[in-house]
Amino acid sequence: MRIRIVDAFTDRPFAGNPAGVLLLDAFPDDDRLQQVALEVNHAETAFAHRLPEGGEADWALRWFTPATEVAMCGHATLATAHVLHTTGTHDGPVRFATSSGVLVATPREDGSITLDFPTAPLTPVEVPAGVADALGAEPHAVLDTGPDIGDLLIEVADEKTVHGLTPDHRALAAHSERGIIATARAEDPALGYDYVSRCFFPNVGIDEDPVTGSAHTALAPFWSERLGRADLTGLQASPRSGRVRTELRGERTLLSGRAVTVIEGELLT
């Protein structure tokens, strides 16, 4: 089996979010998929196989962290679409059959890829007891992101606060299904982004995710309402960093970015 490591939501190697990508003839058993994902040891490893022609989707797609399978992953979907297009395995838009429904990835003339994902339903909630201490910052607003994402979206005071967070990951694990999205308005939109975020997912084995496409299905409606625009750009301020262009379309959110293949090899066992 060919295995590739792709940096997603970046146009240069060693930035963005790395994902393993394996194109298969069929899915092996779940234990085998989990073992491979643990060996790859990136935030997610994507496994895909081609589906028969004439159906509602072209490829089946699943995502695994080193610890568990997840219901949705943006950066590994982008990485998979990038591999399909750069290897000539699939031309034009590709439809993925996933546990979150059919997700479409469309290549653009500028070299980017646009993902069509469901918009996360946001529900304001009371600030959970202990979350401020666990995060290391006082929340200004807290919203539940629904079952597909499984995070708490927490707005903090400003961009500087987001950059300076040093959370207690073990304590954060008690407050959501997957983790915490911390966000604030950009201090200087002239730098090319409208809001900043960081994502902490201790419950799926990822203390800090470098760039999280799925989180932007919640960040897009949150910031579109506050900033009065459907088209925005988010900076995820992890050490690797990356930018996600978002376009809110009601119940769907478009996520756009680039990807770079950095490693290609063979899985021997």
mmCIF file of C-alpha atoms in Angstrom:
data_model
loop_
_atom_site.group_PDB
_atom_site.id
_atom_site.type_symbol
_atom_site.label_atom_id
_atom_site.label_comp_id
_atom_site.label_asym_id
_atom_site.label_seq_id
_atom_site.Cartn_x
_atom_site.Cartn_y
_atom_site.Cartn_z
ATOM 1 C CA MET A 1 0.000 0.000 0.000
ATOM 2 C CA ARG A 2 1.275 3.462 -0.904
ATOM 3 C CA ILE A 3 1.263 5.911 1.976
ATOM 4 C CA ARG A 4 1.684 9.660 1.699
ATOM 5 C CA ILE A 5 2.133 12.416 4.258
ATOM 6 C CA VAL A 6 0.476 15.640 3.148
ATOM 7 C CA ASP A 7 0.647 19.039 4.832
ATOM 8 C CA ALA A 8 -2.833 20.576 4.512
ATOM 9 C CA PHE A 9 -4.032 24.181 4.698
ATOM 10 C CA THR A 10 -0.602 25.445 3.661
ATOM 11 C CA ASP A 11 1.322 26.101 0.447
ATOM 12 C CA ARG A 12 4.713 25.106 1.876
ATOM 13 C CA PRO A 13 6.179 21.994 3.490
ATOM 14 C CA PHE A 14 6.448 21.613 7.261
ATOM 15 C CA ALA A 15 3.552 23.958 7.985
ATOM 16 C CA GLY A 16 -0.216 23.477 8.174
ATOM 17 C CA ASN A 17 -1.546 20.157 9.436
ATOM 18 C CA PRO A 18 0.076 16.867 8.364
ATOM 19 C CA ALA A 19 -2.150 13.909 7.493
ATOM 20 C CA GLY A 20 -1.455 10.381 6.397
ATOM 21 C CA VAL A 21 -3.309 9.335 3.226
ATOM 22 C CA LEU A 22 -3.780 5.742 2.050
ATOM 23 C CA LEU A 23 -5.745 4.822 -1.090
ATOM 24 C CA LEU A 24 -6.990 1.246 -0.734
ATOM 25 C CA ASP A 25 -8.918 -1.363 -2.706
ATOM 26 C CA ALA A 26 -11.234 -1.852 0.303
ATOM 27 C CA PHE A 27 -11.194 -1.070 4.022
ATOM 28 C CA PRO A 28 -9.519 -3.707 6.205
ATOM 29 C CA ASP A 29 -10.883 -4.320 9.705
ATOM 30 C CA ASP A 30 -11.037 -1.403 12.119
ATOM 31 C CA ASP A 31 -8.190 -2.676 14.292
ATOM 32 C CA ARG A 32 -5.894 -2.626 11.275
ATOM 33 C CA LEU A 33 -6.885 0.948 10.387
ATOM 34 C CA GLN A 34 -6.287 2.061 13.963
ATOM 35 C CA GLN A 35 -2.863 0.379 14.067
ATOM 36 C CA VAL A 36 -1.795 2.187 10.904
ATOM 37 C CA ALA A 37 -3.049 5.532 12.245
ATOM 38 C CA LEU A 38 -1.122 4.985 15.472
ATOM 39 C CA GLU A 39 2.028 4.174 13.491
ATOM 40 C CA VAL A 40 1.627 7.292 11.327
ATOM 41 C CA ASN A 41 0.999 9.249 14.559
ATOM 42 C CA HIS A 42 -0.335 12.439 12.993
ATOM 43 C CA ALA A 43 -3.539 14.141 14.047
ATOM 44 C CA GLU A 44 -5.437 12.144 11.427
ATOM 45 C CA THR A 45 -4.791 9.450 8.877
ATOM 46 C CA ALA A 46 -7.289 9.187 6.009
ATOM 47 C CA PHE A 47 -8.223 5.900 4.369
ATOM 48 C CA ALA A 48 -10.130 5.932 1.065
ATOM 49 C CA HIS A 49 -11.249 3.437 -1.562
ATOM 50 C CA ARG A 50 -13.009 3.891 -4.877
ATOM 51 C CA LEU A 51 -16.766 3.194 -5.081
ATOM 52 C CA PRO A 52 -18.674 1.754 -8.052
ATOM 53 C CA GLU A 53 -19.675 4.254 -10.722
ATOM 54 C CA GLY A 54 -23.203 5.619 -10.759
ATOM 55 C CA GLY A 55 -23.640 6.108 -7.022
ATOM 56 C CA GLU A 56 -23.952 9.261 -4.947
ATOM 57 C CA ALA A 57 -20.229 9.272 -4.131
ATOM 58 C CA ASP A 58 -16.949 8.448 -5.879
ATOM 59 C CA TRP A 59 -14.807 7.371 -2.910
ATOM 60 C CA ALA A 60 -15.442 6.072 0.604
ATOM 61 C CA LEU A 61 -13.439 7.962 3.232
ATOM 62 C CA ARG A 62 -12.680 7.389 6.918
ATOM 63 C CA TRP A 63 -10.444 9.251 9.374
ATOM 64 C CA PHE A 64 -8.521 7.963 12.399
ATOM 65 C CA THR A 65 -6.457 9.791 15.013
ATOM 66 C CA PRO A 66 -3.761 7.768 16.808
ATOM 67 C CA ALA A 67 -6.419 6.967 19.418
ATOM 68 C CA THR A 68 -9.821 6.652 17.683
ATOM 69 C CA GLU A 69 -11.962 7.079 14.576
ATOM 70 C CA VAL A 70 -13.524 10.541 14.177
ATOM 71 C CA ALA A 71 -16.795 11.632 12.576
ATOM 72 C CA MET A 72 -15.371 14.510 10.538
ATOM 73 C CA CYS A 73 -11.961 15.827 9.518
ATOM 74 C CA GLY A 74 -11.319 18.747 7.202
ATOM 75 C CA HIS A 75 -7.544 18.713 6.793
ATOM 76 C CA ALA A 76 -7.321 14.973 6.042
ATOM 77 C CA THR A 77 -10.160 15.337 3.504
ATOM 78 C CA LEU A 78 -8.244 18.158 1.836
ATOM 79 C CA ALA A 79 -5.092 15.999 1.891
ATOM 80 C CA THR A 80 -6.929 13.059 0.299
ATOM 81 C CA ALA A 81 -8.394 15.221 -2.460
ATOM 82 C CA HIS A 82 -4.920 16.658 -3.075
ATOM 83 C CA VAL A 83 -3.470 13.143 -3.505
ATOM 84 C CA LEU A 84 -6.276 12.082 -5.852
ATOM 85 C CA HIS A 85 -5.751 15.112 -8.091
ATOM 86 C CA THR A 86 -1.951 15.319 -8.061
ATOM 87 C CA THR A 87 -1.584 11.612 -8.876
ATOM 88 C CA GLY A 88 -4.178 11.715 -11.666
ATOM 89 C CA THR A 89 -6.352 9.205 -9.810
ATOM 90 C CA HIS A 90 -9.431 11.459 -10.004
ATOM 91 C CA ASP A 91 -10.248 14.495 -12.136
ATOM 92 C CA GLY A 92 -12.577 17.327 -11.156
ATOM 93 C CA PRO A 93 -14.767 17.450 -8.042
ATOM 94 C CA VAL A 94 -14.631 14.332 -5.897
ATOM 95 C CA ARG A 95 -17.528 13.147 -3.749
ATOM 96 C CA PHE A 96 -16.573 11.350 -0.536
ATOM 97 C CA ALA A 97 -18.991 9.034 1.271
ATOM 98 C CA THR A 98 -18.304 9.561 4.993
ATOM 99 C CA SER A 99 -19.958 9.092 8.365
ATOM 100 C CA SER A 100 -20.943 12.792 8.101
ATOM 101 C CA GLY A 101 -22.664 12.348 4.726
ATOM 102 C CA VAL A 102 -21.359 13.066 1.249
ATOM 103 C CA LEU A 103 -18.591 15.690 1.301
ATOM 104 C CA VAL A 104 -17.417 17.275 -1.951
ATOM 105 C CA ALA A 105 -13.881 18.532 -2.671
ATOM 106 C CA THR A 106 -13.467 20.786 -5.717
ATOM 107 C CA PRO A 107 -10.078 21.788 -7.188
ATOM 108 C CA ARG A 108 -9.704 25.453 -8.150
ATOM 109 C CA GLU A 109 -7.676 27.123 -10.899
ATOM 110 C CA ASP A 110 -5.425 28.802 -8.318
ATOM 111 C CA GLY A 111 -4.325 25.397 -6.992
ATOM 112 C CA SER A 112 -6.474 25.425 -3.885
ATOM 113 C CA ILE A 113 -9.197 22.912 -3.019
ATOM 114 C CA THR A 114 -12.633 23.826 -1.660
ATOM 115 C CA LEU A 115 -14.440 21.473 0.713
ATOM 116 C CA ASP A 116 -18.237 21.534 1.061
ATOM 117 C CA PHE A 117 -19.022 20.627 4.692
ATOM 118 C CA PRO A 118 -22.132 20.879 6.887
ATOM 119 C CA THR A 119 -22.282 24.039 9.005
ATOM 120 C CA ALA A 120 -22.016 23.267 12.710
ATOM 121 C CA PRO A 121 -25.125 24.202 14.721
ATOM 122 C CA LEU A 122 -24.102 26.612 17.471
ATOM 123 C CA THR A 123 -25.914 26.715 20.808
ATOM 124 C CA PRO A 124 -24.900 29.215 23.522
ATOM 125 C CA VAL A 125 -24.282 27.520 26.876
ATOM 126 C CA GLU A 126 -23.331 28.625 30.353
ATOM 127 C CA VAL A 127 -19.624 28.756 31.100
ATOM 128 C CA PRO A 128 -18.836 25.329 32.594
ATOM 129 C CA ALA A 129 -17.355 25.375 36.080
ATOM 130 C CA GLY A 130 -13.591 25.003 35.884
ATOM 131 C CA VAL A 131 -13.204 25.639 32.152
ATOM 132 C CA ALA A 132 -11.576 29.057 32.626
ATOM 133 C CA ASP A 133 -8.888 27.562 34.871
ATOM 134 C CA ALA A 134 -8.358 24.619 32.503
ATOM 135 C CA LEU A 135 -8.037 26.878 29.458
ATOM 136 C CA GLY A 136 -6.065 29.587 31.232
ATOM 137 C CA ALA A 137 -8.329 32.437 30.092
ATOM 138 C CA GLU A 138 -11.719 33.892 30.962
ATOM 139 C CA PRO A 139 -14.402 33.002 28.384
ATOM 140 C CA HIS A 140 -16.427 35.849 26.876
ATOM 141 C CA ALA A 141 -18.849 33.442 25.177
ATOM 142 C CA VAL A 142 -19.211 29.644 25.128
ATOM 143 C CA LEU A 143 -21.125 27.686 22.469
ATOM 144 C CA ASP A 144 -21.750 24.006 21.888
ATOM 145 C CA THR A 145 -20.911 22.990 18.295
ATOM 146 C CA GLY A 146 -23.264 20.009 17.945
ATOM 147 C CA PRO A 147 -22.703 16.256 17.672
ATOM 148 C CA ASP A 148 -20.640 16.152 14.465
ATOM 149 C CA ILE A 149 -17.917 18.422 15.845
ATOM 150 C CA GLY A 150 -18.273 17.727 19.564
ATOM 151 C CA ASP A 151 -16.357 20.799 20.774
ATOM 152 C CA LEU A 152 -16.939 23.827 22.928
ATOM 153 C CA LEU A 153 -16.289 27.053 21.008
ATOM 154 C CA ILE A 154 -14.914 29.622 23.451
ATOM 155 C CA GLU A 155 -14.396 33.288 22.594
ATOM 156 C CA VAL A 156 -11.669 34.964 24.645
ATOM 157 C CA ALA A 157 -10.712 38.598 25.067
ATOM 158 C CA ASP A 158 -8.339 39.180 22.175
ATOM 159 C CA GLU A 159 -5.824 37.700 19.751
ATOM 160 C CA LYS A 160 -2.971 38.055 22.219
ATOM 161 C CA THR A 161 -4.861 35.863 24.675
ATOM 162 C CA VAL A 162 -5.302 33.132 22.063
ATOM 163 C CA HIS A 163 -1.584 33.131 21.232
ATOM 164 C CA GLY A 164 -0.637 32.967 24.899
ATOM 165 C CA LEU A 165 -2.832 30.033 25.971
ATOM 166 C CA THR A 166 -1.101 27.219 27.882
ATOM 167 C CA PRO A 167 -4.062 25.017 28.844
ATOM 168 C CA ASP A 168 -4.221 22.097 31.224
ATOM 169 C CA HIS A 169 -5.092 19.454 28.632
ATOM 170 C CA ARG A 170 -6.150 16.829 31.141
ATOM 171 C CA ALA A 171 -8.539 19.272 32.808
ATOM 172 C CA LEU A 172 -9.923 20.394 29.426
ATOM 173 C CA ALA A 173 -10.892 16.804 28.597
ATOM 174 C CA ALA A 174 -13.746 16.942 31.093
ATOM 175 C CA HIS A 175 -15.573 19.750 29.291
ATOM 176 C CA SER A 176 -16.487 18.415 25.831
ATOM 177 C CA GLU A 177 -16.686 15.320 23.657
ATOM 178 C CA ARG A 178 -13.659 16.166 21.492
ATOM 179 C CA GLY A 179 -12.128 19.360 22.832
ATOM 180 C CA ILE A 180 -12.013 23.151 22.884
ATOM 181 C CA ILE A 181 -11.849 25.748 20.110
ATOM 182 C CA ALA A 182 -10.480 29.021 21.481
ATOM 183 C CA THR A 183 -10.980 32.081 19.282
ATOM 184 C CA ALA A 184 -10.809 35.868 19.109
ATOM 185 C CA ARG A 185 -11.173 38.630 16.524
ATOM 186 C CA ALA A 186 -8.018 39.482 14.559
ATOM 187 C CA GLU A 187 -6.135 42.412 16.016
ATOM 188 C CA ASP A 188 -5.147 43.699 12.553
ATOM 189 C CA PRO A 189 -7.269 42.434 9.607
ATOM 190 C CA ALA A 190 -4.767 44.085 7.247
ATOM 191 C CA LEU A 191 -2.557 41.051 7.918
ATOM 192 C CA GLY A 192 -4.962 38.973 5.826
ATOM 193 C CA TYR A 193 -7.114 37.158 8.365
ATOM 194 C CA ASP A 194 -10.310 38.066 10.195
ATOM 195 C CA TYR A 195 -10.142 35.871 13.287
ATOM 196 C CA VAL A 196 -7.670 33.656 15.081
ATOM 197 C CA SER A 197 -8.135 30.281 16.756
ATOM 198 C CA ARG A 198 -6.385 27.395 18.475
ATOM 199 C CA CYS A 199 -7.820 23.899 18.944
ATOM 200 C CA PHE A 200 -7.168 21.514 21.834
ATOM 201 C CA PHE A 201 -8.516 17.934 21.490
ATOM 202 C CA PRO A 202 -7.252 15.812 24.398
ATOM 203 C CA ASN A 203 -10.195 13.392 24.194
ATOM 204 C CA VAL A 204 -9.024 12.077 20.807
ATOM 205 C CA GLY A 205 -5.333 12.011 21.656
ATOM 206 C CA ILE A 206 -4.387 15.436 20.218
ATOM 207 C CA ASP A 207 -3.303 18.044 22.760
ATOM 208 C CA GLU A 208 -3.198 20.784 20.081
ATOM 209 C CA ASP A 209 -4.277 20.291 16.487
ATOM 210 C CA PRO A 210 -2.187 22.366 14.037
ATOM 211 C CA VAL A 211 -4.990 23.406 11.621
ATOM 212 C CA THR A 212 -8.541 22.087 11.975
ATOM 213 C CA GLY A 213 -10.906 22.246 9.000
ATOM 214 C CA SER A 214 -13.883 20.863 10.923
ATOM 215 C CA ALA A 215 -13.538 23.543 13.615
ATOM 216 C CA HIS A 216 -13.997 26.186 10.925
ATOM 217 C CA THR A 217 -17.510 24.903 10.221
ATOM 218 C CA ALA A 218 -18.264 26.397 13.656
ATOM 219 C CA LEU A 219 -15.914 29.382 13.448
ATOM 220 C CA ALA A 220 -17.403 30.485 10.106
ATOM 221 C CA PRO A 221 -20.977 31.032 11.353
ATOM 222 C CA PHE A 222 -19.741 32.447 14.663
ATOM 223 C CA TRP A 223 -17.593 35.140 13.057
ATOM 224 C CA SER A 224 -19.803 35.739 10.021
ATOM 225 C CA GLU A 225 -22.595 36.824 12.364
ATOM 226 C CA ARG A 226 -20.300 39.143 14.311
ATOM 227 C CA LEU A 227 -18.435 40.612 11.350
ATOM 228 C CA GLY A 228 -21.381 40.795 8.946
ATOM 229 C CA ARG A 229 -19.666 38.945 6.069
ATOM 230 C CA ALA A 230 -20.058 35.455 4.620
ATOM 231 C CA ASP A 231 -16.490 35.241 3.242
ATOM 232 C CA LEU A 232 -13.740 35.241 5.874
ATOM 233 C CA THR A 233 -10.220 33.942 6.494
ATOM 234 C CA GLY A 234 -9.200 32.306 9.744
ATOM 235 C CA LEU A 235 -5.678 31.930 11.094
ATOM 236 C CA GLN A 236 -5.118 28.891 13.293
ATOM 237 C CA ALA A 237 -2.240 30.023 15.472
ATOM 238 C CA SER A 238 -0.599 26.718 16.365
ATOM 239 C CA PRO A 239 3.197 26.465 16.145
ATOM 240 C CA ARG A 240 2.854 25.113 12.566
ATOM 241 C CA SER A 241 0.062 27.571 11.726
ATOM 242 C CA GLY A 242 -2.257 27.677 8.712
ATOM 243 C CA ARG A 243 -5.055 29.646 7.108
ATOM 244 C CA VAL A 244 -8.535 28.512 6.143
ATOM 245 C CA ARG A 245 -10.761 30.550 3.840
ATOM 246 C CA THR A 246 -14.418 30.117 4.796
ATOM 247 C CA GLU A 247 -17.647 30.937 2.997
ATOM 248 C CA LEU A 248 -20.892 30.532 4.906
ATOM 249 C CA ARG A 249 -23.788 29.235 2.803
ATOM 250 C CA GLY A 250 -26.532 28.588 5.318
ATOM 251 C CA GLU A 251 -26.461 24.920 6.262
ATOM 252 C CA ARG A 252 -23.204 24.401 4.328
ATOM 253 C CA THR A 253 -19.777 25.931 4.866
ATOM 254 C CA LEU A 254 -17.077 26.045 2.189
ATOM 255 C CA LEU A 255 -13.507 25.593 3.433
ATOM 256 C CA SER A 256 -10.645 26.384 1.059
ATOM 257 C CA GLY A 257 -6.916 25.832 1.275
ATOM 258 C CA ARG A 258 -3.875 24.304 -0.334
ATOM 259 C CA ALA A 259 -1.853 21.185 0.396
ATOM 260 C CA VAL A 260 1.678 19.866 -0.199
ATOM 261 C CA THR A 261 2.824 16.224 -0.352
ATOM 262 C CA VAL A 262 6.024 15.897 1.703
ATOM 263 C CA ILE A 263 6.568 12.126 2.010
ATOM 264 C CA GLU A 264 5.614 9.188 -0.191
ATOM 265 C CA GLY A 265 6.448 5.591 0.592
ATOM 266 C CA GLU A 266 5.242 2.028 0.945
ATOM 267 C CA LEU A 267 3.530 0.409 3.904
ATOM 268 C CA LEU A 268 5.347 -2.924 4.209
ATOM 269 C CA THR A 269 3.267 -4.858 6.728
#
